[in-house]
Short mmCIF file of C-alpha atoms in Angstrom, two decimals:
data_model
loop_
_atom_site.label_atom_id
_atom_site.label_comp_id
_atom_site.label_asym_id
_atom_site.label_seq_id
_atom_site.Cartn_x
_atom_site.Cartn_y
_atom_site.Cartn_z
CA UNK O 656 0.00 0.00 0.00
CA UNK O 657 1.42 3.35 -1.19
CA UNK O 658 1.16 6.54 0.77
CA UNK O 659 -0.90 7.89 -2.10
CA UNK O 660 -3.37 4.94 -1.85
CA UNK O 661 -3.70 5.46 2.18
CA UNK O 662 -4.69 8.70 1.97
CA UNK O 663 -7.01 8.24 -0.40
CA UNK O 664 -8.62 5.18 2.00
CA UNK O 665 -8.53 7.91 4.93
CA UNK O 666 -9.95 10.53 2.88
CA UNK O 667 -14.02 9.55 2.87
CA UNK O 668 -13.53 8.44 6.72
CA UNK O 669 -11.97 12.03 7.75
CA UNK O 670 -14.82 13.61 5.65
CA UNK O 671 -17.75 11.14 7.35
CA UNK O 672 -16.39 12.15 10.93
CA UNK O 673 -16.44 16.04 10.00
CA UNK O 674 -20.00 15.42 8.90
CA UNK O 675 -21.02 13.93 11.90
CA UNK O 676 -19.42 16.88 14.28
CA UNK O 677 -21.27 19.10 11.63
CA UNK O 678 -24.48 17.38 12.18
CA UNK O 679 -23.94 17.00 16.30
CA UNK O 680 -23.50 20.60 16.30
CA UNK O 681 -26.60 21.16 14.14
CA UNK O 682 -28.64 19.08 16.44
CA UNK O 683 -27.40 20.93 19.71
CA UNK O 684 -28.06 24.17 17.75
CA UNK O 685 -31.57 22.97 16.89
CA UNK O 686 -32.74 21.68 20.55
CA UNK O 687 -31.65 25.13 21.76
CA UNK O 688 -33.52 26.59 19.48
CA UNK O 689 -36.50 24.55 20.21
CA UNK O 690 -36.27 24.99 23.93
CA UNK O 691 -35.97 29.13 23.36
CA UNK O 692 -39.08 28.78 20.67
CA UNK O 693 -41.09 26.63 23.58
CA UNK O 694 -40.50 29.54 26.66
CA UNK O 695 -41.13 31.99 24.33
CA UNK O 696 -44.72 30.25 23.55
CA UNK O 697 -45.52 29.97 27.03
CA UNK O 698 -44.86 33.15 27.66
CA UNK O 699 -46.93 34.86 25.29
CA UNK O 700 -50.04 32.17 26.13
CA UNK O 701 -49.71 33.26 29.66
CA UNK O 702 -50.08 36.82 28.57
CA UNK O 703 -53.01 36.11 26.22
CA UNK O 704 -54.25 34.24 29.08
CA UNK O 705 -53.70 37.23 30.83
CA UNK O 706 -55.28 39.28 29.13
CA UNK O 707 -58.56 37.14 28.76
CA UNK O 708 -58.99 36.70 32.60
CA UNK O 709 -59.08 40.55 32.54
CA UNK O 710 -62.12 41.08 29.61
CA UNK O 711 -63.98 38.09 31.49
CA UNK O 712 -63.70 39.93 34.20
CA UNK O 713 -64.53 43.21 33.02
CA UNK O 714 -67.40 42.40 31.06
CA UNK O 715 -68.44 40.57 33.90
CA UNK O 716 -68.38 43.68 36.32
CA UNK O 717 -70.27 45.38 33.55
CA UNK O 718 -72.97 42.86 33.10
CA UNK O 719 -73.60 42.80 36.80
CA UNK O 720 -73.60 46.72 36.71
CA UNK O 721 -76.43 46.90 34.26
CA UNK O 722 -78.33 44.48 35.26
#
C-alpha cells in the first residue's frame, strides 16, 4: 500500500467524521432553538391568558352593573 493509496482510503472516513461533528453541532443548535421557541410560547399564552382573565372579568363587572 502506497502513501498515495492510504490517503485516499482515509480521505471519505476524515470527511464522514467532520459530517457527523457538523451534524452534532446542528442538532445541539436545533434543541436550543427549540427549547428558546417553547418559553417563548408559554410566555406569550400566559399573557393572552392574561389578558382574557381581565375582559372576562370586566365584562363581567359590567354585566352585573347593568343588570
Amino acid at each position: 500500500m502506497t502513501a498515495a493509496t492510504a490517503f485516499a482510503a482515509i480521505g471519505p472516513a476524515v470527511a464522514m467524521i467532520a459530517l457527523q461533528m457538523q451534524l452534532g453541532e446542528i442538532s445541539s443548535l436545533v434543541r436550543t432553538n427549540i427549547a428558546l421557541t417553547t418559553q417563548t410560547l408559554k410566555a406569550i399564552r400566559n399573557e393572552q391568558w392574561s389578558d382574557l382573565e381581565g375582559l372576562a372579568g370586566s365584562i363581567d363587572d359590567a354585566s352585573q352593573k347593568v343588570s
